[in-house]
Short mmCIF file of C-alpha atoms and ligand atoms in Angstrom, two decimals:
data_model
loop_
_atom_site.label_atom_id
_atom_site.label_comp_id
_atom_site.label_asym_id
_atom_site.label_seq_id
_atom_site.Cartn_x
_atom_site.Cartn_y
_atom_site.Cartn_z
CA MET A 1 150.14 -110.05 337.40
CA PRO A 2 152.34 -107.34 335.70
CA GLU A 3 150.39 -106.41 332.30
CA HIS A 4 153.06 -108.07 329.54
CA ALA A 5 154.35 -111.13 332.15
CA PRO A 6 153.45 -114.23 330.79
CA LEU A 7 150.75 -115.77 332.42
CA GLY A 8 151.53 -118.29 335.72
CA VAL A 9 149.51 -121.54 335.60
CA ALA A 10 149.38 -124.04 337.79
CA VAL A 11 149.11 -127.45 337.08
CA ILE A 12 146.16 -130.07 338.69
CA GLY A 13 146.83 -133.57 338.18
CA THR A 14 149.70 -134.66 336.15
CA GLY A 15 148.59 -137.53 335.10
CA ARG A 16 147.64 -138.34 331.29
CA MET A 17 146.11 -134.99 330.17
CA GLY A 18 147.78 -132.61 333.30
CA ALA A 19 151.56 -134.06 331.88
CA ASP A 20 150.43 -133.12 327.91
CA HIS A 21 148.97 -129.35 328.75
CA VAL A 22 152.29 -128.77 331.24
CA ARG A 23 153.64 -129.67 328.11
CA ARG A 24 151.68 -127.65 325.73
CA ILE A 25 151.79 -124.55 328.55
CA GLN A 26 155.37 -124.39 328.17
CA GLU A 27 156.79 -125.59 324.44
CA VAL A 28 153.39 -124.80 322.24
CA ILE A 29 151.59 -121.58 323.30
CA SER A 30 152.38 -118.85 324.21
CA GLY A 31 151.72 -116.11 326.97
CA ALA A 32 151.51 -118.37 329.85
CA ARG A 33 154.17 -120.47 331.42
CA VAL A 34 153.75 -123.36 334.17
CA THR A 35 154.76 -121.70 338.01
CA ALA A 36 153.59 -125.02 340.25
CA VAL A 37 152.47 -128.83 338.82
CA VAL A 38 150.18 -130.46 341.67
CA ASP A 39 149.03 -134.22 342.15
CA VAL A 40 148.75 -136.20 345.23
CA ASP A 41 151.56 -138.23 343.39
CA ALA A 42 154.15 -136.49 344.45
CA GLU A 43 156.46 -138.32 342.30
CA ARG A 44 155.03 -138.37 338.99
CA ALA A 45 154.43 -134.15 339.97
CA GLU A 46 157.70 -134.46 340.55
CA ALA A 47 158.94 -135.80 337.40
CA VAL A 48 156.58 -133.77 334.89
CA ALA A 49 158.43 -130.74 336.37
CA ALA A 50 161.62 -131.75 336.05
CA ARG A 51 160.61 -132.41 332.67
CA ALA A 52 159.21 -128.93 332.06
CA GLY A 53 162.57 -126.94 333.37
CA GLY A 54 161.88 -127.11 336.89
CA CYS A 55 158.77 -125.13 338.66
CA ALA A 56 157.05 -125.30 341.45
CA VAL A 57 155.79 -129.31 342.90
CA HIS A 58 153.11 -129.69 345.77
CA THR A 59 150.48 -132.07 346.97
CA ASP A 60 147.47 -129.98 348.16
CA PRO A 61 146.60 -127.87 345.47
CA ALA A 62 145.11 -125.06 347.15
CA LYS A 63 149.02 -124.58 348.63
CA ALA A 64 149.27 -123.99 345.12
CA MET A 65 147.08 -121.66 344.36
CA ALA A 66 148.07 -119.62 347.53
CA SER A 67 152.02 -119.18 345.82
CA ALA A 68 152.13 -115.32 344.31
CA ASP A 69 153.62 -116.51 341.05
CA VAL A 70 150.43 -119.14 340.11
CA ASP A 71 147.51 -116.25 338.46
CA ALA A 72 145.96 -119.08 337.08
CA VAL A 73 144.35 -123.03 337.51
CA LEU A 74 143.97 -125.64 334.71
CA VAL A 75 142.86 -128.65 336.72
CA ALA A 76 143.37 -132.10 335.56
CA SER A 77 142.88 -134.44 337.54
CA PRO A 78 140.02 -136.34 337.60
CA GLY A 79 136.77 -135.73 337.95
CA PRO A 80 135.64 -136.51 341.27
CA ALA A 81 138.07 -134.32 342.56
CA HIS A 82 137.48 -131.43 340.73
CA GLU A 83 134.73 -129.54 342.57
CA ALA A 84 137.23 -129.18 345.07
CA ALA A 85 139.76 -127.67 342.92
CA LEU A 86 137.02 -125.41 341.49
CA MET A 87 136.15 -124.90 344.77
CA ALA A 88 139.17 -123.56 346.18
CA ALA A 89 140.58 -121.67 342.93
CA PHE A 90 136.91 -119.88 343.36
CA ALA A 91 138.70 -118.78 346.66
CA HIS A 92 141.21 -117.62 345.90
CA ASP A 93 139.78 -115.45 342.99
CA LEU A 94 141.77 -117.30 339.97
CA PRO A 95 140.59 -117.98 336.63
CA VAL A 96 140.33 -122.00 335.43
CA LEU A 97 140.39 -123.82 332.78
CA CYS A 98 138.89 -127.47 333.84
CA GLU A 99 138.91 -130.71 332.22
CA LYS A 100 135.90 -133.12 331.60
CA PRO A 101 133.46 -133.81 333.08
CA LEU A 102 132.87 -130.19 335.01
CA THR A 103 131.81 -132.63 337.79
CA PRO A 104 130.38 -136.23 337.37
CA ASP A 105 127.58 -135.75 338.71
CA ALA A 106 123.91 -132.11 338.17
CA ALA A 107 124.10 -132.08 341.35
CA SER A 108 127.83 -131.27 342.59
CA ALA A 109 128.14 -129.45 338.19
CA LEU A 110 124.58 -127.18 340.13
CA ARG A 111 127.13 -126.54 343.26
CA LEU A 112 129.71 -124.96 340.76
CA VAL A 113 127.04 -122.97 339.08
CA GLU A 114 125.65 -121.80 341.51
CA ALA A 115 128.94 -121.13 343.86
CA GLU A 116 130.36 -119.03 340.81
CA GLN A 117 126.70 -117.58 340.33
CA ALA A 118 127.69 -116.27 343.83
CA LEU A 119 131.21 -114.36 342.78
CA GLY A 120 128.78 -113.02 340.17
CA ARG A 121 131.58 -113.35 337.44
CA ARG A 122 132.76 -116.11 335.25
CA ARG A 123 135.64 -117.86 336.48
CA VAL A 124 135.88 -121.04 334.33
CA GLN A 125 136.11 -122.76 331.05
CA VAL A 126 135.54 -126.94 330.37
CA GLY A 127 137.56 -128.40 328.55
CA PHE A 128 135.00 -129.47 325.82
CA MET A 129 138.10 -129.19 322.94
CA ARG A 130 136.42 -130.01 320.27
CA ARG A 131 134.72 -126.61 319.54
CA TYR A 132 138.70 -125.71 318.85
CA ASP A 133 138.68 -128.51 316.14
CA PRO A 134 139.25 -126.77 312.79
CA GLU A 135 136.95 -129.60 311.76
CA TYR A 136 134.46 -128.74 314.06
CA ALA A 137 134.69 -125.48 313.92
CA ARG A 138 134.03 -124.91 310.08
CA LEU A 139 131.31 -127.30 310.96
CA LYS A 140 129.55 -125.13 313.04
CA ALA A 141 130.32 -122.45 310.56
CA LEU A 142 129.15 -123.63 307.96
CA LEU A 143 125.42 -124.63 310.09
CA GLU A 144 125.72 -120.69 311.23
CA THR A 145 125.95 -119.40 307.40
CA GLY A 146 121.75 -121.47 307.18
CA ARG A 147 123.11 -122.83 303.36
CA LEU A 148 122.00 -125.79 304.38
CA GLY A 149 119.09 -124.73 306.45
CA ARG A 150 117.84 -126.41 309.64
CA PRO A 151 119.39 -129.06 311.28
CA LEU A 152 117.52 -132.54 311.06
CA MET A 153 119.39 -135.09 312.15
CA LEU A 154 123.41 -134.77 314.01
CA HIS A 155 124.68 -138.72 313.29
CA ASN A 156 128.29 -139.25 315.47
CA ARG A 157 130.27 -142.27 316.17
CA HIS A 158 132.75 -142.08 319.06
CA ARG A 159 135.25 -145.20 318.74
CA ASN A 160 138.32 -146.25 321.18
CA VAL A 161 140.51 -148.54 320.61
CA ALA A 162 140.45 -150.22 324.13
CA SER A 163 139.05 -148.90 327.75
CA PRO A 164 140.99 -148.63 330.59
CA ASP A 165 141.18 -152.01 333.45
CA PHE A 166 138.58 -148.79 335.46
CA PHE A 167 136.00 -147.89 332.43
CA THR A 168 131.84 -148.98 333.60
CA SER A 169 129.22 -149.41 331.59
CA GLU A 170 127.96 -146.10 333.17
CA MET A 171 131.15 -144.14 331.61
CA LEU A 172 131.04 -144.95 328.10
CA ILE A 173 128.25 -142.26 329.14
CA THR A 174 129.68 -139.94 331.25
CA ASP A 175 133.36 -139.65 330.13
CA SER A 176 132.65 -140.09 326.52
CA VAL A 177 129.51 -139.57 325.27
CA ALA A 178 129.89 -136.16 326.92
CA HIS A 179 131.67 -135.08 324.89
CA GLU A 180 129.35 -134.97 322.12
CA VAL A 181 126.28 -134.13 324.51
CA ASP A 182 128.46 -130.79 324.64
CA VAL A 183 128.98 -131.01 320.31
CA THR A 184 124.88 -131.68 320.36
CA ARG A 185 124.13 -128.32 322.33
CA TRP A 186 126.37 -126.16 320.15
CA LEU A 187 126.64 -126.97 316.71
CA LEU A 188 122.51 -126.94 317.09
CA GLY A 189 122.02 -124.79 319.65
CA HIS A 190 119.53 -126.21 321.59
CA GLU A 191 119.23 -128.15 324.62
CA ILE A 192 118.82 -131.43 325.34
CA THR A 193 115.61 -132.98 326.52
CA ALA A 194 115.76 -136.23 326.51
CA VAL A 195 118.77 -139.43 326.00
CA THR A 196 117.40 -143.37 325.09
CA VAL A 197 120.53 -145.56 325.34
CA HIS A 198 119.64 -148.78 323.54
CA ARG A 199 122.45 -151.70 324.35
CA PRO A 200 123.88 -153.79 321.46
CA ALA A 201 125.63 -157.46 322.13
CA PRO A 202 129.02 -156.45 323.74
CA SER A 203 131.26 -157.11 321.95
CA ALA A 204 133.44 -160.18 322.58
CA GLY A 205 136.60 -157.14 321.58
CA ALA A 206 135.15 -155.75 325.15
CA PRO A 207 135.76 -156.52 329.11
CA GLU A 208 133.78 -159.37 330.70
CA GLY A 209 130.54 -156.94 331.44
CA LEU A 210 130.86 -153.77 330.12
CA ALA A 211 127.69 -152.73 327.95
CA ASP A 212 130.33 -151.77 324.29
CA PRO A 213 129.03 -150.82 322.39
CA GLN A 214 126.04 -148.72 323.27
CA PHE A 215 123.92 -146.14 321.01
CA VAL A 216 122.43 -142.94 322.21
CA VAL A 217 119.58 -140.90 321.17
CA LEU A 218 119.32 -137.08 322.40
CA GLU A 219 116.24 -135.26 322.14
CA THR A 220 116.68 -131.59 321.24
CA ALA A 221 114.19 -128.19 322.55
CA GLY A 222 114.40 -127.44 319.24
CA GLY A 223 113.39 -130.89 317.39
CA ALA A 224 116.97 -132.70 315.50
CA LEU A 225 117.81 -136.03 317.18
CA SER A 226 121.11 -136.80 317.73
CA ASP A 227 122.43 -139.93 317.59
CA VAL A 228 125.74 -141.28 318.89
CA GLU A 229 127.66 -144.38 318.35
CA ILE A 230 129.74 -145.36 321.33
CA PHE A 231 132.30 -148.06 320.74
CA VAL A 232 135.45 -147.77 323.49
CA ASN A 233 136.79 -151.51 322.41
CA CYS A 234 136.62 -151.24 318.77
CA GLY A 235 140.79 -152.36 318.48
CA PHE A 236 141.32 -150.53 315.43
CA GLY A 237 141.63 -147.47 316.01
CA TYR A 238 140.57 -143.87 317.62
CA GLN A 239 137.56 -142.42 315.68
CA VAL A 240 134.97 -139.67 315.45
CA GLN A 241 132.20 -138.70 312.74
CA ALA A 242 129.78 -136.18 312.88
CA GLU A 243 127.56 -135.43 310.05
CA VAL A 244 125.19 -132.98 309.92
CA VAL A 245 121.22 -133.53 308.28
CA CYS A 246 119.76 -130.41 307.18
CA GLU A 247 116.59 -129.25 305.31
CA GLY A 248 118.52 -127.98 302.48
CA GLY A 249 122.29 -130.72 302.78
CA THR A 250 124.18 -132.45 304.61
CA ALA A 251 127.75 -131.82 305.93
CA ARG A 252 130.39 -134.19 307.06
CA ILE A 253 133.13 -133.94 309.78
CA GLY A 254 136.12 -136.68 310.94
CA ASP A 255 136.70 -138.81 307.77
CA ALA A 256 140.14 -138.13 307.07
CA HIS A 257 142.38 -136.43 309.49
CA ASP A 258 145.66 -137.98 307.27
CA LEU A 259 147.71 -137.80 304.37
CA VAL A 260 145.89 -140.66 301.97
CA THR A 261 148.40 -142.36 299.49
CA ALA A 262 148.29 -144.99 296.37
CA ALA A 263 150.00 -147.06 295.37
CA ALA A 264 150.59 -151.31 294.75
CA GLY A 265 147.16 -151.10 293.33
CA ARG A 266 146.19 -149.31 296.78
CA TRP A 267 145.22 -146.46 298.58
CA GLY A 268 144.06 -145.65 301.83
CA GLY A 269 145.84 -143.66 304.98
CA SER A 270 145.95 -144.38 308.75
CA ILE A 271 144.25 -144.34 311.76
CA ALA A 272 145.15 -142.38 314.86
CA GLN A 273 145.63 -144.25 317.56
CA ASP A 274 143.69 -142.15 320.46
CA TRP A 275 142.48 -138.59 321.15
CA THR A 276 145.97 -136.37 321.44
CA GLU A 277 146.36 -137.29 318.62
CA ARG A 278 143.38 -136.94 317.08
CA PHE A 279 142.76 -133.42 318.88
CA ALA A 280 146.25 -132.04 319.15
CA ASP A 281 145.20 -129.47 316.97
CA ALA A 282 142.02 -128.76 319.63
CA TYR A 283 144.46 -129.12 321.89
CA ASP A 284 146.26 -126.21 321.21
CA ARG A 285 144.31 -123.94 320.49
CA GLU A 286 141.97 -124.25 323.56
CA VAL A 287 144.39 -123.71 326.44
CA GLN A 288 145.91 -120.83 323.57
CA ALA A 289 142.56 -119.45 323.71
CA TRP A 290 141.96 -120.06 327.62
CA VAL A 291 145.14 -117.93 327.90
CA ASP A 292 144.87 -115.02 325.49
CA ALA A 293 141.19 -114.94 327.10
CA THR A 294 142.39 -115.19 330.79
CA ARG A 295 145.25 -112.40 330.41
CA ARG A 296 142.67 -109.99 328.69
CA GLY A 297 140.45 -110.68 332.13
CA GLU A 298 138.29 -112.82 330.31
CA VAL A 299 135.83 -115.99 330.15
CA THR A 300 135.49 -117.14 326.50
CA GLY A 301 134.82 -121.17 325.12
CA PRO A 302 132.59 -123.23 326.97
CA GLY A 303 131.85 -123.02 330.71
CA SER A 304 130.04 -123.67 334.36
CA TRP A 305 126.73 -123.64 332.65
CA ASP A 306 127.32 -126.29 329.74
CA GLY A 307 129.86 -127.92 332.12
CA TYR A 308 126.51 -129.00 334.57
CA ALA A 309 123.87 -129.09 331.37
CA ALA A 310 126.65 -132.28 330.14
CA ALA A 311 126.19 -133.17 333.58
CA ALA A 312 122.43 -133.62 333.51
CA VAL A 313 122.19 -134.86 330.04
CA CYS A 314 125.16 -137.71 331.14
CA GLU A 315 122.51 -138.88 334.01
CA ALA A 316 119.38 -139.03 332.48
CA GLY A 317 121.84 -140.96 330.17
CA THR A 318 123.10 -143.45 332.75
CA ARG A 319 119.62 -143.59 334.13
CA ALA A 320 118.28 -144.57 330.76
CA LEU A 321 121.18 -147.50 330.50
CA ARG A 322 120.23 -148.88 333.60
CA GLU A 323 116.39 -148.70 333.78
CA GLY A 324 116.07 -148.56 330.03
CA GLY A 325 113.55 -146.37 327.64
CA ARG A 326 113.30 -142.95 327.54
CA VAL A 327 114.85 -140.53 330.20
CA THR A 328 114.00 -137.04 330.23
CA VAL A 329 116.47 -134.55 331.42
CA GLU A 330 116.29 -132.42 334.28
CA LEU A 331 117.41 -129.02 334.13
CA ALA A 332 118.15 -126.05 336.55
CA GLU A 333 116.42 -122.37 334.68
CA ARG A 334 120.01 -120.80 333.17
CA PRO A 335 121.31 -118.36 335.37
CA ALA A 336 121.45 -115.10 333.63
CA LEU A 337 125.56 -115.11 334.77
CA TYR A 338 125.26 -117.55 331.56
CA GLY A 339 123.58 -115.57 328.72
P1 NAD B 401 145.15 -140.24 334.74
O1 NAD B 401 144.92 -140.53 335.76
O2 NAD B 401 146.14 -140.24 333.39
O3 NAD B 401 145.91 -138.47 335.86
C1 NAD B 401 145.28 -137.87 336.81
C2 NAD B 401 145.89 -137.52 338.19
O4 NAD B 401 145.40 -136.77 339.00
C3 NAD B 401 147.05 -139.02 338.17
O5 NAD B 401 148.08 -138.42 338.73
C4 NAD B 401 146.17 -138.55 340.12
O6 NAD B 401 147.56 -139.05 340.82
C5 NAD B 401 146.33 -136.84 339.88
N1 NAD B 401 145.17 -136.52 340.88
C6 NAD B 401 143.59 -137.10 341.64
N2 NAD B 401 143.68 -136.72 342.79
C7 NAD B 401 144.11 -135.73 342.18
C8 NAD B 401 143.47 -134.86 343.84
N3 NAD B 401 142.40 -134.67 344.33
N4 NAD B 401 144.31 -133.38 343.61
C9 NAD B 401 145.55 -133.62 342.70
N5 NAD B 401 145.78 -134.36 341.89
C10 NAD B 401 145.50 -135.49 341.49
O7 NAD B 401 143.91 -139.27 333.95
P2 NAD B 401 143.80 -138.32 332.41
O8 NAD B 401 143.65 -139.55 331.65
O9 NAD B 401 144.82 -137.26 332.62
O10 NAD B 401 142.21 -137.69 332.92
C11 NAD B 401 142.29 -136.13 333.45
C12 NAD B 401 141.31 -135.47 333.68
O11 NAD B 401 141.30 -135.00 331.27
C13 NAD B 401 139.57 -136.12 333.69
O12 NAD B 401 139.11 -134.83 334.43
C14 NAD B 401 139.50 -136.41 332.07
O13 NAD B 401 138.35 -136.73 331.96
C15 NAD B 401 140.14 -136.16 331.25
N6 NAD B 401 140.41 -136.02 330.55
C16 NAD B 401 139.96 -135.58 328.82
C17 NAD B 401 140.16 -136.27 327.92
C18 NAD B 401 139.48 -135.00 325.69
O14 NAD B 401 139.67 -135.53 325.46
N7 NAD B 401 139.29 -133.28 326.26
C19 NAD B 401 141.04 -137.35 327.40
C20 NAD B 401 141.06 -137.92 328.23
C21 NAD B 401 140.83 -137.13 329.82
C1 ISE B 402 138.35 -139.61 327.53
O1 ISE B 402 138.30 -138.90 329.11
C2 ISE B 402 138.34 -138.84 326.35
O2 ISE B 402 137.55 -138.04 327.11
C3 ISE B 402 138.48 -138.88 325.01
O3 ISE B 402 137.95 -137.29 324.44
C4 ISE B 402 137.24 -139.73 324.72
O4 ISE B 402 137.51 -139.84 323.32
C5 ISE B 402 137.06 -141.38 325.70
O5 ISE B 402 135.89 -142.09 325.91
C6 ISE B 402 137.61 -140.69 326.84
O6 ISE B 402 137.71 -141.90 327.87
#
């Protein structure tokens, strides 16, 4: 890639997230352009390419990666397809932004960590976009000052309006709580060592057989506890909130993300309806940071190790959900490549 040329990006998977990332690269951020889109559904890819002003369309990720105008890859296919896409990107020596989860299970995530190590340098940023959300970033910066003292507890609430048809009870953990797993590791600065999952009586608003809501308790190596209310059929809105309780005070985010009005004897605002609205800024900052770092020849942000650690914690979580009780997290040794 010539020094000042925009980064040519192949976007793999043109569903909800992939199409939004294509729009973001073409219309919102700087320093990159979409040179190829890939989807097993050719018609969907064609439609997204047309809306993006035209680019190459493929159904095979490896074919797109072989193109001379593809400098980097954004993976937004479903989790089970990520391992093959990342292995192909490694084979073509291309940097990658991979939507969460890195992969849906710990064994495949560890294979990617090992393959990246064999390359001898980091190539992957994982799409844990909450690290780029201005509210979460302020919370992290405050904790880093040490002004509130040592964090003791982190309380998280994660609510979605409704779950998609294919959602299973395990996916509340692997697809949704995966975000709080990353947030807990990042904010508290320690690995998660054990998981317990409580199952309140399911909501009448949840599909038959879905264990929704769940209450997940994460234990960390530093001794702090992190709890997560996950409720994916709450019906009323998309809410993500976090409160850290420290020795010398508390800090809380996610209460009001919008305009508050007062009129006719009432006050209030609106609640976002999904992640594309609540985390719009975070996705923009995430993709811009990835493009900027890639153009400098660097990899920043959450990486393969973070994706693997989250997968290992989620695996312990799904076992705790199935079998009950407290399940310890089995984590490989952290390779030097990941600091
Ligand atoms: P989606 O089902 O809307 O889109 C997935 C697309 O990938 C579909 O068009 C499908 O045809 C295509 N696809 C399937 N297998 C493929 C393959 N092997 N190669 C190329 N394309 C393939 O899904 P989505 O909601 O856009 O989710 C995509 C990814 O984004 C998932 O990893 C999901 O967990 C993640 N996600 C992240 C967030 C977030 O907040 N960061 C939110 C939603 C989804
Ligand atoms: C979805 O895949 C996401 O990543 C969203 O951020 C999360 O809120 C939702 O629960 C997941 O299904």
